[in-house]
XYZ file of C-alpha atoms in Angstrom:
701
model
C -33.346 11.963 22.604
C -31.191 8.863 23.339
C -27.653 8.513 22.910
C -28.318 6.437 20.115
C -30.810 8.173 18.168
C -28.324 11.522 18.176
C -25.640 9.102 17.076
C -27.901 7.761 14.119
C -28.948 11.238 13.555
C -25.251 12.128 12.969
C -24.900 9.998 10.979
C -27.792 10.360 8.743
C -26.788 14.088 8.836
C -23.286 12.614 7.427
C -25.325 10.821 4.543
C -27.563 13.093 3.637
C -24.005 15.589 3.226
C -22.414 12.825 1.606
C -25.042 12.443 -1.293
C -25.331 16.025 -1.577
C -21.879 16.780 -2.166
C -21.508 13.371 -4.667
C -24.946 15.013 -6.763
C -23.840 18.730 -6.388
C -20.328 18.197 -8.045
C -22.170 16.188 -10.891
C -20.381 12.297 -10.112
C -22.544 9.005 -11.023
C -20.116 7.421 -8.047
C -18.768 8.810 -4.354
C -17.163 6.660 -1.860
C -16.175 8.316 1.357
C -12.980 6.339 3.351
C -12.175 7.003 6.191
C -9.270 6.646 8.453
C -8.910 3.999 10.697
C -7.958 3.797 13.809
C -4.864 2.598 15.201
C -4.232 1.914 11.726
C -2.539 2.861 8.747
C -5.413 1.768 7.067
C -8.850 4.210 4.764
C -12.205 2.337 5.941
C -14.753 2.760 3.190
C -17.736 4.408 5.626
C -19.929 4.922 3.055
C -20.909 4.489 -1.435
C -23.569 6.134 -3.241
C -24.074 5.753 -7.348
C -22.782 1.620 -7.133
C -23.770 -1.240 -5.450
C -21.298 -3.220 -2.205
C -20.703 -5.711 -4.031
C -18.801 -3.107 -6.565
C -16.368 -2.140 -2.968
C -15.532 -5.900 -2.305
C -11.475 -5.308 -3.139
C -11.207 -1.692 -1.475
C -13.371 -2.062 1.881
C -9.902 -1.262 3.751
C -7.373 0.177 1.365
C -3.422 0.433 2.771
C -2.697 4.450 3.225
C 0.718 3.840 1.554
C -0.892 1.034 -1.317
C -0.382 3.498 -4.904
C -4.175 3.772 -5.301
C -6.028 7.698 -5.610
C -8.119 7.418 -2.327
C -4.767 6.578 -0.575
C -2.624 9.060 -2.115
C -4.897 12.012 -1.642
C -5.772 10.841 1.599
C -1.844 10.613 3.030
C -0.390 13.691 0.548
C -3.734 16.013 1.757
C -3.457 16.362 -1.754
C -6.595 16.181 -4.916
C -6.047 13.881 -7.390
C -7.552 14.136 -11.044
C -8.193 11.523 -13.512
C -9.813 12.748 -17.240
C -10.053 9.862 -17.769
C -8.765 5.467 -18.129
C -5.382 6.358 -19.739
C -4.464 8.396 -17.124
C -5.610 5.923 -14.259
C -3.567 3.130 -16.379
C -0.340 5.647 -16.759
C -0.375 6.521 -12.802
C -2.052 3.411 -10.730
C -1.944 0.180 -13.201
C -3.985 -1.867 -10.047
C -6.487 0.582 -10.313
C -7.175 -0.066 -14.134
C -6.788 -3.481 -13.836
C -9.510 -3.231 -11.394
C -11.540 -0.846 -12.777
C -11.995 -1.723 -17.186
C -14.414 0.660 -17.689
C -13.638 4.482 -19.434
C -14.400 6.854 -16.455
C -12.700 10.096 -14.737
C -12.680 10.313 -10.878
C -11.048 12.351 -8.604
C -9.351 11.201 -4.988
C -9.619 14.896 -2.941
C -8.684 14.696 1.587
C -10.989 15.160 3.947
C -9.629 17.139 5.891
C -10.558 19.851 9.334
C -8.312 19.965 12.905
C -6.497 16.241 11.510
C -7.182 14.032 8.758
C -10.026 12.296 8.710
C -9.622 10.449 4.942
C -10.710 10.783 1.621
C -13.529 11.426 -1.152
C -13.643 9.375 -3.942
C -15.488 10.267 -7.128
C -16.710 8.677 -10.509
C -17.837 10.962 -13.633
C -18.856 9.162 -17.111
C -16.415 9.295 -19.777
C -18.633 11.710 -21.624
C -17.132 14.364 -19.097
C -14.434 16.655 -20.424
C -10.726 15.235 -20.005
C -9.688 18.609 -17.808
C -11.280 19.367 -14.042
C -11.727 23.539 -14.073
C -10.681 25.975 -10.929
C -14.299 26.107 -10.391
C -15.266 22.263 -9.920
C -11.854 22.082 -7.531
C -13.444 24.576 -5.222
C -16.828 23.075 -5.684
C -14.736 19.447 -4.261
C -12.440 21.526 -2.003
C -15.497 22.941 -0.421
C -17.857 19.982 -0.788
C -14.615 17.898 1.468
C -14.375 20.616 3.908
C -18.309 20.281 4.922
C -17.850 17.129 4.951
C -14.557 16.944 7.199
C -16.482 19.176 10.308
C -19.216 16.259 10.032
C -17.021 13.957 10.788
C -15.494 16.083 13.429
C -18.750 16.312 15.160
C -19.853 11.880 14.149
C -16.611 11.246 15.953
C -17.348 14.172 19.025
C -20.579 12.891 20.274
C -19.094 9.346 19.410
C -21.951 8.852 16.511
C -18.920 7.622 14.020
C -19.089 3.771 13.012
C -16.869 1.048 14.675
C -14.042 -0.131 11.375
C -16.438 -4.062 11.611
C -18.870 -1.902 11.111
C -21.090 -2.600 7.948
C -20.567 -0.602 4.298
C -23.503 1.933 4.402
C -25.439 2.672 0.483
C -26.652 6.344 -0.015
C -29.798 6.096 -2.803
C -29.200 8.396 -4.840
C -33.041 9.360 -4.089
C -34.074 8.476 -8.287
C -34.690 4.753 -7.131
C -38.277 3.187 -8.270
C -39.390 1.610 -4.114
C -42.178 -0.808 -6.398
C -41.902 -3.578 -8.985
C -44.093 -1.635 -11.465
C -44.998 2.139 -12.914
C -46.952 3.572 -14.213
C -49.946 2.827 -16.211
C -49.231 5.407 -18.676
C -45.288 4.268 -18.854
C -46.639 0.507 -18.699
C -48.373 1.393 -22.215
C -45.654 2.718 -23.399
C -43.550 0.173 -22.892
C -45.541 -1.885 -24.397
C -45.987 -0.771 -27.697
C -42.721 -0.291 -28.403
C -41.632 -3.600 -30.435
C -38.780 -5.700 -28.699
C -38.774 -6.124 -25.049
C -38.233 -3.897 -22.335
C -37.286 -4.099 -18.819
C -35.222 -2.084 -16.390
C -32.591 -3.023 -13.120
C -31.580 -1.957 -10.417
C -28.708 -1.292 -9.752
C -27.954 -3.815 -7.928
C -28.394 -5.666 -11.529
C -32.406 -7.115 -10.168
C -35.218 -7.258 -12.212
C -38.012 -4.132 -11.228
C -39.739 -4.497 -14.010
C -40.679 -5.878 -17.232
C -43.109 -5.627 -19.959
C -45.190 -8.523 -21.467
C -43.049 -8.478 -25.131
C -39.494 -8.855 -22.422
C -41.231 -12.192 -20.611
C -41.624 -13.078 -24.693
C -38.218 -12.825 -26.270
C -37.225 -14.272 -22.157
C -39.551 -17.430 -21.719
C -40.482 -16.829 -18.873
C -43.263 -14.741 -16.496
C -42.529 -11.509 -14.657
C -42.751 -13.151 -10.833
C -40.615 -15.340 -11.925
C -38.279 -12.527 -12.693
C -39.150 -9.070 -10.379
C -36.338 -8.826 -7.929
C -33.527 -11.768 -9.305
C -30.014 -11.060 -10.428
C -30.614 -12.378 -14.733
C -27.870 -14.928 -15.003
C -28.644 -16.552 -11.184
C -32.707 -17.036 -12.959
C -31.993 -17.469 -16.316
C -29.042 -19.653 -16.811
C -28.661 -18.820 -20.255
C -27.114 -15.539 -19.593
C -24.565 -17.365 -16.061
C -22.175 -15.921 -18.882
C -18.695 -13.058 -17.963
C -19.931 -11.255 -21.269
C -23.835 -10.527 -19.516
C -22.390 -9.363 -15.574
C -19.099 -7.617 -17.123
C -21.202 -5.051 -19.714
C -24.246 -4.671 -16.519
C -20.835 -3.420 -14.652
C -19.267 -1.552 -16.993
C -23.071 0.632 -17.800
C -22.411 1.025 -13.898
C -19.237 2.566 -13.970
C -18.800 4.603 -16.946
C -22.066 5.038 -17.270
C -22.359 4.786 -21.050
C -24.843 2.781 -23.040
C -23.017 -0.644 -23.813
C -24.724 -4.105 -25.614
C -23.891 -7.833 -26.104
C -25.769 -10.560 -27.430
C -26.198 -13.815 -25.802
C -28.085 -17.232 -27.521
C -31.362 -18.403 -25.800
C -31.362 -21.897 -27.297
C -32.598 -23.464 -28.548
C -31.218 -20.891 -31.169
C -32.993 -17.808 -30.177
C -29.899 -15.599 -30.195
C -30.914 -11.281 -28.615
C -29.715 -8.352 -28.281
C -29.336 -6.730 -24.985
C -28.766 -2.715 -25.308
C -28.495 -1.075 -21.723
C -28.922 2.198 -21.275
C -27.644 3.356 -17.548
C -28.500 6.402 -14.991
C -28.036 6.961 -11.521
C -31.685 5.215 -10.830
C -31.349 2.139 -12.411
C -30.589 1.115 -16.258
C -33.385 0.771 -19.014
C -32.620 -2.520 -21.193
C -33.731 -2.955 -24.711
C -33.776 -6.929 -25.395
C -34.867 -7.221 -29.694
C -33.734 -10.426 -31.739
C -30.137 -10.007 -33.118
C -29.461 -8.077 -35.809
C -33.639 -5.999 -36.185
C -31.480 -2.772 -34.114
C -28.936 -0.750 -34.409
C -26.906 -1.268 -31.446
C -25.595 1.632 -28.834
C -21.830 1.971 -28.847
C -20.411 -1.109 -27.987
C -17.336 -1.894 -25.476
C -15.729 -4.772 -27.224
C -13.446 -5.493 -24.055
C -12.877 -9.608 -24.311
C -15.244 -11.376 -22.077
C -13.783 -13.213 -18.366
C -13.837 -16.578 -18.345
C -14.986 -15.908 -14.848
C -17.989 -14.382 -12.727
C -17.061 -10.839 -13.558
C -16.182 -9.778 -9.999
C -14.251 -12.156 -8.476
C -12.998 -12.305 -11.413
C -11.644 -8.503 -11.162
C -10.816 -8.903 -7.522
C -9.016 -11.605 -8.014
C -6.833 -9.313 -10.780
C -7.291 -6.616 -8.470
C -5.201 -8.783 -5.294
C -2.889 -11.103 -8.174
C -1.206 -7.440 -9.284
C -0.732 -6.165 -5.373
C 0.527 -9.802 -4.229
C 3.042 -8.606 -7.604
C 3.307 -5.318 -5.571
C 4.461 -7.089 -2.431
C 8.266 -7.723 -1.384
C 8.148 -9.071 1.970
C 6.617 -11.420 4.178
C 4.941 -8.941 6.152
C 3.772 -7.108 3.053
C 2.115 -10.096 1.764
C 0.691 -10.975 4.981
C -0.815 -6.970 5.348
C -1.925 -7.875 1.530
C -3.652 -11.053 2.703
C -5.370 -9.929 6.004
C -6.387 -6.411 4.722
C -7.864 -7.245 0.750
C -8.388 -10.513 0.876
C -10.230 -11.053 4.163
C -13.477 -8.776 2.963
C -13.258 -9.496 -0.429
C -14.230 -12.905 0.625
C -16.122 -11.935 3.833
C -13.936 -14.009 6.183
C -13.160 -12.453 9.724
C -9.536 -14.696 10.156
C -6.895 -15.608 8.821
C -3.533 -17.763 9.495
C -0.575 -17.614 6.773
C 1.975 -21.008 7.796
C 5.227 -21.519 6.835
C 6.637 -24.877 5.623
C 9.801 -25.716 7.807
C 11.960 -28.609 8.316
C 8.130 -30.531 8.864
C 6.808 -28.431 10.740
C 4.153 -24.987 9.593
C 5.382 -22.243 11.485
C 3.111 -19.157 11.168
C 3.911 -16.113 10.293
C 1.094 -14.031 10.464
C -2.317 -13.962 11.699
C -5.316 -11.569 12.134
C -8.664 -12.425 14.295
C -6.971 -15.198 16.443
C -6.316 -14.962 20.150
C -2.712 -15.250 21.099
C -2.984 -18.930 23.260
C -4.671 -20.172 19.719
C -1.286 -19.782 17.876
C 0.639 -21.159 20.725
C -0.990 -23.886 19.952
C -1.057 -23.949 16.379
C 1.780 -22.591 15.647
C 5.046 -25.416 14.025
C 2.493 -28.615 14.576
C 4.046 -31.653 12.549
C 2.711 -31.311 8.999
C 1.412 -34.572 9.659
C -0.451 -33.768 12.975
C -4.322 -34.376 13.616
C -4.767 -31.566 15.195
C -6.458 -29.580 11.713
C -6.416 -29.840 8.332
C -3.697 -27.453 7.603
C -1.130 -30.231 7.288
C -2.579 -33.436 5.057
C -4.219 -29.985 3.012
C -0.517 -29.406 1.942
C 1.066 -32.642 1.945
C -1.942 -33.615 -0.838
C -1.933 -29.819 -2.656
C -6.032 -30.009 -1.979
C -7.782 -27.644 -0.492
C -10.417 -27.743 2.367
C -13.784 -26.498 2.508
C -15.604 -26.520 5.625
C -18.834 -24.771 6.458
C -19.859 -25.129 9.184
C -18.302 -26.845 12.565
C -20.265 -30.273 12.367
C -17.950 -30.715 8.241
C -14.503 -29.871 10.163
C -15.265 -32.158 14.001
C -16.042 -35.256 12.090
C -12.306 -35.351 10.689
C -10.717 -32.851 13.325
C -12.524 -33.196 16.463
C -10.952 -30.239 17.999
C -10.413 -27.960 15.461
C -13.261 -26.042 15.956
C -13.544 -26.008 19.593
C -9.398 -25.203 19.694
C -10.311 -21.940 16.643
C -14.133 -21.022 17.809
C -15.016 -19.930 14.038
C -17.742 -21.358 11.819
C -15.926 -22.140 8.415
C -12.597 -22.288 7.229
C -10.927 -22.844 3.546
C -7.855 -24.186 3.740
C -5.377 -22.955 1.167
C -1.963 -25.117 0.269
C 0.688 -22.599 -0.843
C 1.529 -24.443 -3.720
C 4.749 -23.774 -5.651
C 6.273 -25.850 -8.792
C 4.847 -28.963 -6.945
C 7.071 -27.484 -3.711
C 5.359 -27.346 -0.001
C 5.614 -23.110 0.041
C 2.948 -22.987 2.778
C -0.322 -22.940 4.259
C -2.971 -20.125 4.986
C -6.051 -20.349 6.235
C -9.126 -18.004 5.995
C -12.176 -18.225 8.524
C -15.529 -17.212 9.396
C -17.779 -16.096 12.055
C -20.767 -17.273 11.267
C -21.540 -20.722 9.058
C -20.566 -20.182 5.397
C -21.466 -22.387 2.424
C -18.391 -22.715 -0.236
C -20.117 -22.038 -3.945
C -17.780 -24.022 -6.751
C -17.351 -20.068 -8.189
C -16.012 -19.640 -4.761
C -13.792 -22.437 -4.008
C -12.192 -22.025 -7.749
C -11.268 -18.564 -7.319
C -9.522 -18.675 -3.735
C -8.017 -21.918 -5.259
C -6.088 -19.700 -7.908
C -5.806 -17.018 -4.950
C -3.590 -19.797 -2.920
C -0.884 -20.078 -6.001
C -0.453 -16.167 -6.369
C 0.010 -15.844 -2.771
C 2.548 -18.702 -2.562
C 4.905 -17.207 -5.447
C 3.881 -13.882 -3.064
C 5.206 -15.752 -0.240
C 7.783 -17.613 -1.386
C 9.632 -14.413 -2.740
C 8.598 -12.567 -0.564
C 10.514 -14.918 2.488
C 14.328 -14.860 -0.363
C 13.959 -10.779 -0.223
C 13.637 -11.105 3.482
C 17.136 -13.772 3.910
C 19.116 -11.834 0.917
C 17.812 -8.829 3.142
C 18.688 -10.511 6.649
C 22.214 -10.949 5.043
C 22.964 -8.066 4.060
C 21.849 -6.058 6.505
C 24.065 -8.992 8.312
C 27.213 -7.192 6.123
C 26.510 -4.486 6.600
C 26.262 -4.155 10.520
C 29.730 -6.338 10.001
C 31.441 -3.640 8.635
C 30.432 -1.236 10.571
C 31.236 -0.524 13.893
C 29.672 -2.467 17.216
C 30.366 0.123 19.019
C 32.209 3.484 19.583
C 34.917 3.392 21.675
C 34.065 6.370 24.893
C 36.467 8.980 24.496
C 36.569 11.158 27.358
C 34.849 14.859 27.038
C 32.936 13.723 23.656
C 29.321 12.769 23.573
C 28.868 10.437 19.961
C 25.760 9.186 18.093
C 26.158 7.233 15.139
C 23.293 6.225 12.894
C 23.362 4.783 8.911
C 20.128 3.956 6.798
C 19.545 1.993 3.725
C 17.825 4.106 1.118
C 15.068 1.969 -0.097
C 13.841 -1.673 -0.523
C 15.944 -3.147 -3.173
C 19.063 -1.519 -1.732
C 19.617 -2.114 1.677
C 23.405 -2.924 1.366
C 26.484 -0.135 0.421
C 28.818 1.535 0.713
C 28.104 4.660 3.508
C 30.270 4.274 6.297
C 31.453 6.456 10.047
C 33.905 5.493 12.940
C 35.322 6.595 15.946
C 38.703 6.074 16.324
C 40.252 6.503 20.007
C 44.437 7.864 19.242
C 44.847 8.133 23.285
C 43.253 10.121 26.921
C 42.889 13.609 24.460
C 42.615 12.438 20.818
C 40.329 10.852 18.135
C 39.401 10.794 15.073
C 37.015 10.784 13.207
C 36.236 9.437 9.786
C 32.897 9.667 7.680
C 32.891 8.241 4.377
C 31.016 6.933 1.216
C 32.033 4.259 -1.458
C 29.461 4.186 -4.487
C 27.031 1.424 -5.002
C 24.933 0.066 -3.549
C 25.516 -3.837 -4.170
C 28.394 -6.429 -2.124
C 31.037 -4.523 -4.124
C 30.613 -1.307 -3.092
C 30.126 -2.992 0.901
C 33.374 -4.902 -0.066
C 35.287 -1.869 -0.962
C 33.917 0.408 2.074
C 35.227 -2.588 4.531
C 38.827 -1.806 2.648
C 38.668 1.480 2.945
C 37.550 1.940 6.459
C 40.287 -0.306 7.691
C 42.964 1.828 5.556
C 41.685 4.972 7.575
C 42.091 3.002 10.688
C 45.539 1.524 10.176
C 46.690 5.248 9.246
C 44.998 6.991 12.112
C 46.556 4.233 14.692
C 49.947 5.528 13.593
C 49.704 8.767 14.588
C 49.148 10.120 10.648
C 48.157 13.594 9.671
C 45.105 14.143 8.355
C 45.869 14.271 5.340
C 48.320 11.940 4.185
C 45.477 9.328 5.777
C 43.522 10.252 2.450
C 46.607 10.285 1.122
C 47.420 6.776 2.100
C 44.478 5.323 1.243
C 43.813 7.052 -2.059
C 46.811 4.920 -3.379
C 46.015 1.852 -1.699
C 42.683 2.135 -3.845
C 44.718 3.000 -6.768
C 46.261 -0.092 -6.598
C 43.448 -2.058 -6.020
C 42.045 -0.666 -9.251
C 38.796 -0.295 -8.008
C 35.633 1.275 -10.659
C 34.309 2.732 -7.451
C 34.983 5.872 -6.195
C 34.952 7.030 -1.885
C 34.151 10.366 -0.688
C 35.547 10.149 2.562
C 35.875 13.484 5.478
C 38.710 12.383 7.397
C 39.068 14.848 11.876
C 41.897 14.620 13.882
C 40.542 15.793 17.118
C 42.975 16.895 19.827
C 40.221 17.987 23.145
C 43.296 18.632 25.033
C 44.693 21.023 22.783
C 40.738 22.255 21.857
C 42.076 21.809 18.011
C 40.424 19.635 14.950
C 42.359 19.119 11.819
C 40.380 18.397 9.312
C 40.744 16.946 5.252
C 38.132 16.149 3.057
C 37.924 13.542 -0.029
C 34.758 15.362 -2.549
C 33.160 14.643 0.698
C 29.745 17.083 1.786
C 30.976 19.691 4.684
C 30.260 19.303 8.155
C 28.740 21.161 9.977
C 29.913 22.842 13.914
C 27.143 24.390 15.697
C 28.191 26.882 18.471
C 26.441 26.838 22.441
C 25.471 30.207 21.449
C 23.272 28.726 18.326
C 25.359 29.465 15.894
C 25.320 26.849 13.024
C 27.395 26.939 9.688
C 28.949 25.050 7.422
C 33.071 24.047 7.830
C 34.604 25.191 4.400
C 37.784 22.278 3.580
C 39.187 22.495 1.028
C 38.308 19.389 -0.867
C 40.812 16.707 -2.419
C 39.773 14.931 -5.489
C 38.037 11.236 -4.399
C 39.524 8.146 -3.437
C 40.981 5.687 -5.788
C 41.056 8.793 -9.066
C 44.164 9.632 -9.319
C 47.209 8.094 -6.909
C 49.355 10.991 -6.567
C 46.158 13.728 -5.306
C 47.319 15.905 -2.164
C 44.462 16.439 0.391
C 44.522 20.476 2.289
C 43.587 19.944 5.588
C 42.033 23.040 7.864
C 41.775 23.731 11.084
C 39.074 24.368 13.715
C 38.394 25.330 17.391
C 36.611 23.503 19.398
C 34.509 25.246 22.046
C 33.313 23.556 25.432
C 29.305 22.861 24.515
C 30.526 22.081 20.319
C 28.043 19.955 18.604
C 29.812 18.364 14.916
C 28.011 17.151 12.580
C 29.833 14.281 10.017
C 26.740 13.594 6.731
C 26.598 11.636 3.902
C 25.424 13.194 0.714
C 22.313 10.890 1.198
C 21.217 13.032 4.050
C 20.908 16.188 1.399
C 21.063 15.131 -2.233
C 17.359 15.478 -3.934
C 17.130 14.895 -7.639
C 16.817 18.514 -9.171
C 17.677 20.002 -6.612
C 20.994 22.233 -5.325
C 23.041 21.167 -3.052
C 24.695 24.416 -1.642
C 20.806 25.343 -0.596
C 20.721 21.134 0.838
C 22.755 21.508 2.631
C 22.042 25.548 4.446
C 18.999 23.432 4.817
C 19.929 21.220 7.305
C 22.176 23.577 9.029
C 18.964 25.342 9.907
C 17.300 22.112 10.801
C 20.580 21.345 12.885
C 20.596 25.077 14.453
C 16.839 24.857 15.475
C 17.554 21.149 17.208
C 19.222 22.741 20.302
C 21.026 20.909 22.943
C 18.591 17.854 22.606
C 20.733 14.273 22.878
C 22.358 13.054 20.264
C 20.070 10.483 19.756
C 16.844 12.780 19.400
C 18.880 14.940 16.818
C 19.176 12.476 14.512
C 15.750 11.218 14.620
C 14.814 14.862 13.679
C 17.394 15.682 10.564
C 16.467 12.337 9.444
C 12.585 13.533 9.779
C 13.620 16.604 8.960
C 15.360 15.074 5.270
C 12.204 12.997 3.884
C 12.230 9.701 1.755
C 15.821 9.853 1.023
C 17.447 7.819 -2.515
C 20.347 7.261 -1.377
C 21.633 5.492 2.152
C 22.210 7.503 4.786
C 25.485 8.068 7.122
C 25.537 10.295 10.071
C 28.471 10.879 12.742
C 27.271 13.357 15.446
C 30.200 14.381 18.344
C 29.354 16.914 21.191
C 32.427 17.912 23.258
C 31.341 18.389 27.006
C 31.563 21.007 29.292
C 35.007 20.407 30.926
C 36.747 19.716 27.562
C 38.477 21.990 24.580
C 40.301 25.070 24.539
């Protein structure tokens, strides 16, 4: 067997096991997502029970996306959603893109390493709860798939990321257009008309009664899509009800008007092999339970893509988010291979994101004047009119150098206009000639408006973020002073997006050749007011420390200043006076978490210091102090509560856990030590500041 044969056999085995898993679990639709190499993305590899067109919005799912399959793969846990209401509560973006009654599960496919996730869908008729036995079946099926994926990967049989989606047949599809004679006779005897469509929506059988009601011969309709071969069915309701039948596996119905005045009822009865359709004159047969969702105003498939992308763009925060979303979801949804996202700045188009272009091409196109003659991007932006070129000769007529520059074969130039203001231009390009039908042009034009809004909002966010970072960095020490016999490292990290400026601070003040003061504190809040007060606190502490004031008096003086200022914000603070010559430290704290000390032998524990009240509450408050011997090789960790506080967690237990991580860190370099502590701490809900000090071997008593 050749290498190619072995790879093909490996894929066949994987596809067969995948189909067997989906069928064995009783799901109607299944999808296997694999992690893309070198990218934090899940790539849809193989599909069962639905046509490939349905999966276009999910061809690539970022691992960080709020989607069931991403959560299952990232967190290595099973996600179960027993109905559409559960989907809407937990994953609104998914619910908007799949507005059908169904249950779904996503489970991790993990072996020697995480490989991806399995997505399963059931009709809404199944019970809303999953039994332990079902969970066991799904887990076992994912284990089998993981082993086959590992074998395929070991043999180099896994398809590359750009490989097309594989659709595995259910095994029940009919291969011929004509059914058995007995079945045909049965259908002919029924009143009205009978026909069948496959899961892709194409006619596979029509009775003579159906042909009479539809007004066309079977030869004209077999193999075609109803809404394309019968123009009076070119209504979003028709395609939407077909999609609802395929995905929900429930009977649905709709009424259509065949000109000049014949109203026909269509009753759709789906299963895993396709859909049986009964056609009768309107009102002559009681319909199955109808799904009464309002019809969308455009082609259903494209509309759901647009809705899905609109929700995703609404969640994008920064410019990088917008660029990644356009590249990861817009490109595959519209079959494009290249993208250039440009922002209008001072009469030029500056490229802020690309996909599928060589750096040399990007460099040539970057910062072109809006009125340039090389590409239509500037003209598109000036006029606000999209430009579509399906072949190189179409573009070459007006811009002779453009096709040569990019090497692409088709282009869509979409102006990004917001309230009459030019935001930028989005270019989608294709490696082969591409027709742009009117429907696709309309969807792309609408999408450009959504991208413009998201990009403008993202640029504003990034501007504010840069300003916040600049202010934060201006208020924190740029560098820490060098103190003989003392190694120091510090770090400040904001909590999450939207809270990138706050009141956490640290400082190291050199007081003499062998003395220094270490300070760490936390002003409540995550805004400019907190940062401004933090700057005042740090200045007051620095001024008092520089005069040689004892720790307890430094805190008392700073406290009186803050109460005089009358701020509504309170501050925690820990102050440590380090005397490296005498080998002792004196510590005082204003409601701050206790520091941790790690001795050379590895013994690690919190330093118990009796806390005084937070700064800014009681002008007459006192602050007890405590002495601590300094030992060569000792490491002292000062931190803010964002490192240990979690909703519902016990603070003492969290500090004890931090001490264990600190002890295991050993004598690694201080920056590596901080990296390890932050990694162990996991996701943060508050700002974090850390200050780590280690005594050199030649200092201390």
